[in-house]
Amino acid sequence: MFEILEKERIGPGVNRAVISAPAIAQAHRPGQFIILRTHENGERIPLTVADKDPEKGTITLVWQEVGVTTYYMGTMCVGEKLQDLCGPLGKPTHIEKFGTVVGVGGGIGVAPLFPITKGMYEAGNNVITIIGARTEGLLIMTEDMKKVSHETLIATDDGSFGIHGFVTQVLQGLIDKGTKIDLAVAIGPVPMMKATVNVTRKANIPTVVSLNPIMVDGTGMCGACRVEVGGKTMFGCVDGPEFDAFEVDFDLLMKRLAMYKGPELIALNNFRETPRGCQCTFPGGA
Ligand code: FAD
Ligand code: FES
Ligand code: MG
């Protein structure tokens, strides 16, 4: 169980792995995530189930290397096993036939957006996907997305591929040309989700965001994943991870995500000295 069956690099610092997890593959619904530990002394981190194959008993994880655990996972090879995998966790996405659904994915946010897009497509919605990244090399899963979208619009901040600009400008363009959008789903860096909401709010388009607060137990007991939604404290792990975007306090979320930056940096520097750390390429060439 939890053996890595396939693993590939799909972008700079971005990995995709197929893991044996039959019970999770059976029970999983779009929008849900797992919490894993790489080894006995490892910390717990949440990752979205980006795809699954219930017949083969596998799930797919896509992750960006940003700190100790995600870099550690980047060094793991086919045949190695994750220590444990808990899930599926969180509320599944509310999927129905809304009409036209626009999915907006930025950076690694495209991975969690994929299963939701697939669910919306299979439910008979007209699906338009907008994928954005800083530059062409950082775009991920564009071909996967095209398979579950009626229209896929790709934008890069530097214009190296697709439309030159931000996903919010592409979304504004759709609105300006009169596209009737019944629901928007935005997943990506917090500033991107906040900017998307500024566009959809003005156009009165119901919008859902999937939040990524720091999570520990994932079952509503530790309180680490507190987020403020509509002036109320909610737990990202059990009340979410998806919320009504118009009600989310994004500034507070950003603040809480940066709470442990100091200790995370120290842990990463210590990891660099370990045999696994020596295998990693860190930004800046260290
Ligand atoms: P660290 O150096 O420890 O942390 C880097 C930053 O990641 C921190 O500053 C903090 O903002 C965040 N972080 C750290 N620990 C946690 C934690 N326990 N829980 C949440 N955030 C944390 N990332 C992906 O690449 N792919 C995904 O599919 C994905 N899905 C997610 C789904 C959910 C529901 C949530 C809450 C987060 C998801 N993330 C995903 C983010 C991922 O969990 C963090 O990038 C990861 O925990 C970072 O751990 P680290 O030790 O490598 O880095
Ligand atoms: Fe502990 Fe949500 S992660 S309550
Ligand atoms: Mg960490």
CSV table of C-alpha atoms and ligand atoms in Angstrom, one decimal:
chain,number,residue,atom,x,y,z
A,1,MET,CA,0.0,0.0,0.0
A,2,PHE,CA,1.0,3.6,-0.7
A,3,GLU,CA,3.7,2.4,-3.1
A,4,ILE,CA,4.8,4.9,-5.8
A,5,LEU,CA,4.0,3.1,-9.1
A,6,GLU,CA,4.8,5.9,-11.5
A,7,LYS,CA,6.6,9.2,-11.1
A,8,GLU,CA,7.6,12.0,-13.5
A,9,ARG,CA,8.7,15.6,-13.5
A,10,ILE,CA,6.0,17.7,-15.3
A,11,GLY,CA,7.6,21.1,-14.8
A,12,PRO,CA,10.4,22.8,-12.9
A,13,GLY,CA,10.0,21.6,-9.3
A,14,VAL,CA,6.6,20.0,-10.1
A,15,ASN,CA,6.1,16.2,-9.9
A,16,ARG,CA,3.3,13.8,-10.6
A,17,ALA,CA,3.1,10.4,-9.0
A,18,VAL,CA,0.7,7.5,-9.2
A,19,ILE,CA,0.3,5.8,-5.8
A,20,SER,CA,-1.3,2.6,-4.8
A,21,ALA,CA,-4.2,3.5,-2.5
A,22,PRO,CA,-7.3,1.3,-3.4
A,23,ALA,CA,-9.6,2.4,-0.6
A,24,ILE,CA,-9.0,6.1,-1.2
A,25,ALA,CA,-9.4,5.6,-5.0
A,26,GLN,CA,-12.8,4.0,-4.4
A,27,ALA,CA,-14.1,6.6,-1.9
A,28,HIS,CA,-12.7,9.8,-3.4
A,29,ARG,CA,-14.9,12.5,-4.9
A,30,PRO,CA,-13.7,15.6,-6.8
A,31,GLY,CA,-12.5,18.4,-4.4
A,32,GLN,CA,-11.2,16.0,-1.7
A,33,PHE,CA,-7.6,15.7,-0.5
A,34,ILE,CA,-5.4,13.4,1.5
A,35,ILE,CA,-2.9,14.0,4.3
A,36,LEU,CA,0.4,12.1,4.0
A,37,ARG,CA,3.6,11.4,5.8
A,38,THR,CA,6.7,10.4,3.8
A,39,HIS,CA,8.4,8.6,6.6
A,40,GLU,CA,7.9,7.8,10.3
A,41,ASN,CA,9.4,11.1,11.5
A,42,GLY,CA,7.9,13.1,8.7
A,43,GLU,CA,5.3,15.9,9.1
A,44,ARG,CA,1.8,15.7,7.8
A,45,ILE,CA,1.0,17.6,4.6
A,46,PRO,CA,-2.2,17.9,2.6
A,47,LEU,CA,-2.3,17.3,-1.1
A,48,THR,CA,-5.3,17.2,-3.5
A,49,VAL,CA,-6.1,13.9,-5.2
A,50,ALA,CA,-5.5,15.2,-8.7
A,51,ASP,CA,-6.9,12.1,-10.4
A,52,LYS,CA,-7.8,8.5,-9.6
A,53,ASP,CA,-8.3,5.1,-11.1
A,54,PRO,CA,-10.7,3.1,-8.9
A,55,GLU,CA,-10.3,0.0,-11.1
A,56,LYS,CA,-6.5,0.0,-10.7
A,57,GLY,CA,-6.7,1.2,-7.1
A,58,THR,CA,-4.5,4.2,-7.7
A,59,ILE,CA,-4.5,7.9,-7.0
A,60,THR,CA,-2.5,10.6,-8.7
A,61,LEU,CA,-0.8,13.4,-6.7
A,62,VAL,CA,0.8,16.5,-8.3
A,63,TRP,CA,3.0,18.6,-6.1
A,64,GLN,CA,5.3,21.6,-6.2
A,65,GLU,CA,8.5,21.5,-4.3
A,66,VAL,CA,8.4,24.4,-1.8
A,67,GLY,CA,9.9,23.1,1.4
A,68,VAL,CA,11.2,20.0,3.3
A,69,THR,CA,8.4,17.6,2.7
A,70,THR,CA,7.6,18.4,-0.9
A,71,TYR,CA,11.4,18.3,-1.8
A,72,TYR,CA,11.7,15.0,0.1
A,73,MET,CA,8.8,13.6,-2.0
A,74,GLY,CA,10.6,14.8,-5.1
A,75,THR,CA,13.5,12.5,-4.3
A,76,MET,CA,11.3,9.5,-3.8
A,77,CYS,CA,11.5,6.8,-6.5
A,78,VAL,CA,9.1,4.3,-8.1
A,79,GLY,CA,9.0,1.3,-5.7
A,80,GLU,CA,9.3,3.4,-2.5
A,81,LYS,CA,6.4,3.7,-0.2
A,82,LEU,CA,4.8,6.6,1.6
A,83,GLN,CA,4.6,6.0,5.3
A,84,ASP,CA,0.9,6.8,5.5
A,85,LEU,CA,-1.9,8.4,3.5
A,86,CYS,CA,-5.1,9.5,5.2
A,87,GLY,CA,-8.3,10.3,3.3
A,88,PRO,CA,-10.3,11.2,1.4
A,89,LEU,CA,-10.7,14.3,3.5
A,90,GLY,CA,-12.8,17.4,3.1
A,91,LYS,CA,-16.2,18.0,1.5
A,92,PRO,CA,-16.5,17.0,-2.1
A,93,THR,CA,-17.2,19.7,-4.7
A,94,HIS,CA,-20.9,20.5,-5.2
A,95,ILE,CA,-21.3,19.2,-8.8
A,96,GLU,CA,-24.5,19.7,-10.8
A,97,LYS,CA,-25.4,21.0,-14.2
A,98,PHE,CA,-25.0,24.7,-13.7
A,99,GLY,CA,-24.7,25.7,-17.3
A,100,THR,CA,-21.4,27.4,-18.2
A,101,VAL,CA,-18.7,26.8,-15.6
A,102,VAL,CA,-15.4,28.7,-15.9
A,103,GLY,CA,-12.4,27.1,-14.1
A,104,VAL,CA,-9.5,29.5,-13.3
A,105,GLY,CA,-6.2,27.8,-12.4
A,106,GLY,CA,-3.0,29.5,-11.5
A,107,GLY,CA,0.4,27.7,-11.1
A,108,ILE,CA,0.1,24.5,-9.1
A,109,GLY,CA,-3.6,25.4,-8.6
A,110,VAL,CA,-4.2,23.7,-11.9
A,111,ALA,CA,-3.7,20.3,-10.2
A,112,PRO,CA,-6.6,20.7,-7.7
A,113,LEU,CA,-8.7,22.3,-10.4
A,114,PHE,CA,-8.4,19.3,-12.7
A,115,PRO,CA,-10.7,16.8,-10.8
A,116,ILE,CA,-13.3,19.5,-10.3
A,117,THR,CA,-13.2,20.4,-14.0
A,118,LYS,CA,-13.5,16.8,-14.9
A,119,GLY,CA,-16.6,16.4,-12.6
A,120,MET,CA,-18.2,19.5,-14.0
A,121,TYR,CA,-17.6,18.3,-17.6
A,122,GLU,CA,-19.0,14.8,-16.9
A,123,ALA,CA,-22.1,16.5,-15.3
A,124,GLY,CA,-22.9,18.1,-18.7
A,125,ASN,CA,-21.7,21.6,-18.1
A,126,ASN,CA,-20.2,23.8,-20.8
A,127,VAL,CA,-16.7,24.1,-19.3
A,128,ILE,CA,-14.3,26.9,-20.1
A,129,THR,CA,-10.9,26.6,-18.5
A,130,ILE,CA,-8.4,29.4,-18.0
A,131,ILE,CA,-4.9,28.3,-17.1
A,132,GLY,CA,-2.2,30.8,-16.1
A,133,ALA,CA,1.5,30.8,-15.1
A,134,ARG,CA,4.3,33.3,-14.9
A,135,THR,CA,6.0,31.8,-18.0
A,136,GLU,CA,5.6,28.9,-20.5
A,137,GLY,CA,7.9,26.5,-18.6
A,138,LEU,CA,5.7,26.7,-15.5
A,139,LEU,CA,2.4,25.7,-17.3
A,140,ILE,CA,1.2,22.3,-16.1
A,141,MET,CA,-1.5,19.8,-17.2
A,142,THR,CA,-2.6,21.8,-20.2
A,143,GLU,CA,-3.3,18.7,-22.3
A,144,ASP,CA,-5.2,17.0,-19.4
A,145,MET,CA,-7.3,20.1,-19.0
A,146,LYS,CA,-8.1,20.2,-22.7
A,147,LYS,CA,-9.6,16.7,-22.5
A,148,VAL,CA,-12.2,17.9,-19.9
A,149,SER,CA,-12.9,21.4,-21.2
A,150,HIS,CA,-14.9,22.7,-24.2
A,151,GLU,CA,-12.6,25.6,-24.4
A,152,THR,CA,-9.1,26.0,-22.9
A,153,LEU,CA,-7.5,29.5,-22.7
A,154,ILE,CA,-3.9,29.7,-21.7
A,155,ALA,CA,-2.2,32.8,-20.4
A,156,THR,CA,1.4,33.6,-19.3
A,157,ASP,CA,2.4,36.8,-17.4
A,158,ASP,CA,5.4,37.3,-19.8
A,159,GLY,CA,3.6,36.4,-23.0
A,160,SER,CA,5.9,33.4,-23.7
A,161,PHE,CA,2.9,31.2,-24.5
A,162,GLY,CA,-0.8,31.8,-25.2
A,163,ILE,CA,-2.4,35.1,-24.2
A,164,HIS,CA,0.0,37.7,-22.8
A,165,GLY,CA,-1.5,38.7,-19.4
A,166,PHE,CA,-3.1,37.4,-16.2
A,167,VAL,CA,-5.9,34.9,-15.9
A,168,THR,CA,-8.1,37.7,-14.5
A,169,GLN,CA,-7.7,39.7,-17.8
A,170,VAL,CA,-8.7,36.6,-19.8
A,171,LEU,CA,-11.8,36.1,-17.5
A,172,GLN,CA,-12.6,39.8,-17.9
A,173,GLY,CA,-12.4,39.4,-21.7
A,174,LEU,CA,-14.9,36.5,-21.6
A,175,ILE,CA,-17.3,38.7,-19.5
A,176,ASP,CA,-16.8,41.7,-21.8
A,177,LYS,CA,-17.7,39.7,-24.9
A,178,GLY,CA,-21.0,38.7,-23.2
A,179,THR,CA,-20.3,35.1,-22.2
A,180,LYS,CA,-23.0,34.0,-19.7
A,181,ILE,CA,-21.1,32.4,-16.8
A,182,ASP,CA,-23.1,30.5,-14.3
A,183,LEU,CA,-20.3,29.5,-11.9
A,184,ALA,CA,-16.6,30.3,-11.6
A,185,VAL,CA,-14.1,28.1,-9.7
A,186,ALA,CA,-10.8,29.6,-8.9
A,187,ILE,CA,-7.7,27.8,-7.5
A,188,GLY,CA,-4.2,29.1,-7.2
A,189,PRO,CA,-2.0,31.5,-5.2
A,190,VAL,CA,-4.1,33.5,-2.7
A,191,PRO,CA,-3.5,36.8,-4.5
A,192,MET,CA,-4.7,35.3,-7.7
A,193,MET,CA,-7.9,34.0,-6.1
A,194,LYS,CA,-8.5,37.4,-4.5
A,195,ALA,CA,-8.0,39.1,-7.9
A,196,THR,CA,-10.4,36.7,-9.6
A,197,VAL,CA,-13.0,37.4,-7.0
A,198,ASN,CA,-12.7,41.2,-7.7
A,199,VAL,CA,-13.6,40.4,-11.3
A,200,THR,CA,-16.5,37.9,-10.6
A,201,ARG,CA,-18.0,40.0,-7.8
A,202,LYS,CA,-18.5,43.0,-10.2
A,203,ALA,CA,-20.1,40.7,-12.8
A,204,ASN,CA,-22.2,39.0,-10.1
A,205,ILE,CA,-20.9,35.5,-11.0
A,206,PRO,CA,-21.2,33.0,-8.1
A,207,THR,CA,-17.6,31.9,-7.3
A,208,VAL,CA,-16.0,29.1,-5.4
A,209,VAL,CA,-12.4,28.9,-4.2
A,210,SER,CA,-10.5,26.0,-2.8
A,211,LEU,CA,-8.4,27.2,0.1
A,212,ASN,CA,-5.0,25.9,1.2
A,213,PRO,CA,-4.6,26.8,4.9
A,214,ILE,CA,-2.0,25.0,7.0
A,215,MET,CA,-3.4,21.7,8.0
A,216,VAL,CA,-2.2,19.1,10.6
A,217,ASP,CA,-4.8,16.5,11.5
A,218,GLY,CA,-7.3,17.2,8.7
A,219,THR,CA,-10.3,16.1,10.8
A,220,GLY,CA,-11.4,19.3,12.6
A,221,MET,CA,-9.6,18.7,15.9
A,222,CYS,CA,-6.4,20.8,15.9
A,223,GLY,CA,-7.7,24.1,14.6
A,224,ALA,CA,-4.6,24.8,12.5
A,225,CYS,CA,-6.6,25.3,9.3
A,226,ARG,CA,-8.9,28.1,10.7
A,227,VAL,CA,-10.2,30.5,8.0
A,228,GLU,CA,-12.6,33.3,8.2
A,229,VAL,CA,-15.6,33.0,5.9
A,230,GLY,CA,-18.6,35.4,6.2
A,231,GLY,CA,-17.2,36.7,9.5
A,232,LYS,CA,-17.3,33.2,11.0
A,233,THR,CA,-14.4,30.9,11.9
A,234,MET,CA,-14.4,27.8,9.8
A,235,PHE,CA,-12.1,24.8,9.5
A,236,GLY,CA,-10.6,24.4,6.0
A,237,CYS,CA,-10.3,20.6,6.4
A,238,VAL,CA,-13.9,19.7,7.4
A,239,ASP,CA,-16.0,22.8,6.4
A,240,GLY,CA,-14.0,23.1,3.1
A,241,PRO,CA,-11.6,23.2,1.4
A,242,GLU,CA,-14.1,24.9,-1.0
A,243,PHE,CA,-15.9,28.1,0.1
A,244,ASP,CA,-18.0,30.9,-1.3
A,245,ALA,CA,-15.3,33.1,-2.6
A,246,PHE,CA,-17.2,36.4,-1.9
A,247,GLU,CA,-17.1,35.6,1.9
A,248,VAL,CA,-13.5,34.6,2.3
A,249,ASP,CA,-11.0,36.8,4.3
A,250,PHE,CA,-8.0,36.3,1.9
A,251,ASP,CA,-5.7,38.7,3.8
A,252,LEU,CA,-6.0,36.7,7.0
A,253,LEU,CA,-5.4,33.5,5.1
A,254,MET,CA,-2.2,35.0,3.6
A,255,LYS,CA,-1.0,36.1,7.0
A,256,ARG,CA,-1.7,32.6,8.5
A,257,LEU,CA,0.1,30.8,5.7
A,258,ALA,CA,3.3,32.9,6.4
A,259,MET,CA,3.2,32.1,10.2
A,260,TYR,CA,6.0,29.5,10.2
A,261,LYS,CA,8.2,30.9,7.5
A,262,GLY,CA,11.2,31.2,9.9
A,263,PRO,CA,11.1,27.6,11.2
A,264,GLU,CA,10.3,26.3,7.7
A,265,LEU,CA,13.4,28.0,6.3
A,266,ILE,CA,15.6,26.5,9.1
A,267,ALA,CA,14.1,23.1,8.5
A,268,LEU,CA,14.9,23.4,4.7
A,269,ASN,CA,18.5,24.5,5.4
A,270,ASN,CA,19.0,21.4,7.7
A,271,PHE,CA,17.4,19.2,5.0
A,272,ARG,CA,19.9,20.4,2.4
A,273,GLU,CA,22.7,18.7,4.4
A,274,THR,CA,20.9,15.2,4.4
A,275,PRO,CA,21.5,12.6,1.7
A,276,ARG,CA,18.1,13.3,0.2
A,277,GLY,CA,18.6,17.0,0.4
A,278,CYS,CA,21.9,16.6,-1.6
A,279,GLN,CA,19.9,15.2,-4.5
A,280,CYS,CA,17.7,18.3,-4.8
A,281,THR,CA,18.2,21.3,-7.0
A,282,PHE,CA,17.1,24.4,-5.1
A,283,PRO,CA,16.2,27.7,-6.8
A,284,GLY,CA,19.4,29.8,-7.0
A,285,GLY,CA,21.4,26.8,-7.8
A,286,ALA,CA,22.3,25.8,-4.2
B,1,FAD,P1,7.2,24.2,4.1
B,1,FAD,O1,8.5,24.9,3.9
B,1,FAD,O2,6.9,23.4,5.3
B,1,FAD,O3,6.0,25.2,3.8
B,1,FAD,C1,5.9,26.0,2.7
B,1,FAD,C2,4.6,26.8,2.7
B,1,FAD,O4,3.6,25.8,2.5
B,1,FAD,C3,4.3,27.4,4.1
B,1,FAD,O5,4.8,28.7,4.3
B,1,FAD,C4,2.8,27.3,4.2
B,1,FAD,O6,2.3,28.4,3.5
B,1,FAD,C5,2.5,26.0,3.5
B,1,FAD,N1,2.4,24.8,4.4
B,1,FAD,C6,3.4,24.3,5.2
B,1,FAD,N2,2.9,23.2,5.9
B,1,FAD,C7,1.6,23.1,5.5
B,1,FAD,C8,0.6,22.2,5.9
B,1,FAD,N3,0.8,21.2,6.8
B,1,FAD,N4,-0.6,22.3,5.3
B,1,FAD,C9,-0.8,23.2,4.4
B,1,FAD,N5,0.1,24.1,4.0
B,1,FAD,C10,1.3,24.1,4.5
B,1,FAD,N6,0.3,21.7,-2.9
B,1,FAD,C11,0.6,21.1,-4.1
B,1,FAD,O7,1.7,21.2,-4.5
B,1,FAD,N7,-0.3,20.3,-4.7
B,1,FAD,C12,-1.5,20.0,-4.3
B,1,FAD,O8,-2.3,19.3,-4.9
B,1,FAD,C13,-1.9,20.7,-3.0
B,1,FAD,N8,-3.1,20.5,-2.5
B,1,FAD,C14,-3.4,21.0,-1.3
B,1,FAD,C15,-4.7,20.8,-0.8
B,1,FAD,C16,-5.1,21.4,0.4
B,1,FAD,C17,-6.4,21.1,1.0
B,1,FAD,C18,-4.2,22.2,1.1
B,1,FAD,C19,-4.6,22.8,2.4
B,1,FAD,C20,-2.9,22.4,0.6
B,1,FAD,C21,-2.5,21.9,-0.6
B,1,FAD,N9,-1.2,22.0,-1.1
B,1,FAD,C22,-0.9,21.5,-2.3
B,1,FAD,C23,-0.2,22.8,-0.4
B,1,FAD,C24,0.8,21.9,0.3
B,1,FAD,O9,0.1,21.2,1.4
B,1,FAD,C25,2.0,22.7,0.8
B,1,FAD,O10,2.7,23.2,-0.3
B,1,FAD,C26,2.9,21.8,1.6
B,1,FAD,O11,2.3,21.4,2.9
B,1,FAD,C27,4.3,22.4,1.9
B,1,FAD,O12,5.1,21.6,2.8
B,1,FAD,P2,6.6,21.6,2.8
B,1,FAD,O13,7.1,21.0,4.0
B,1,FAD,O14,7.2,21.1,1.5
B,1,FAD,O15,7.0,23.2,2.8
B,2,FES,FE1,-6.8,20.4,12.2
B,2,FES,FE2,-8.3,21.3,10.2
B,2,FES,S1,-6.3,20.6,10.1
B,2,FES,S2,-8.7,21.3,12.3
B,3,MG,MG,6.9,21.6,6.0
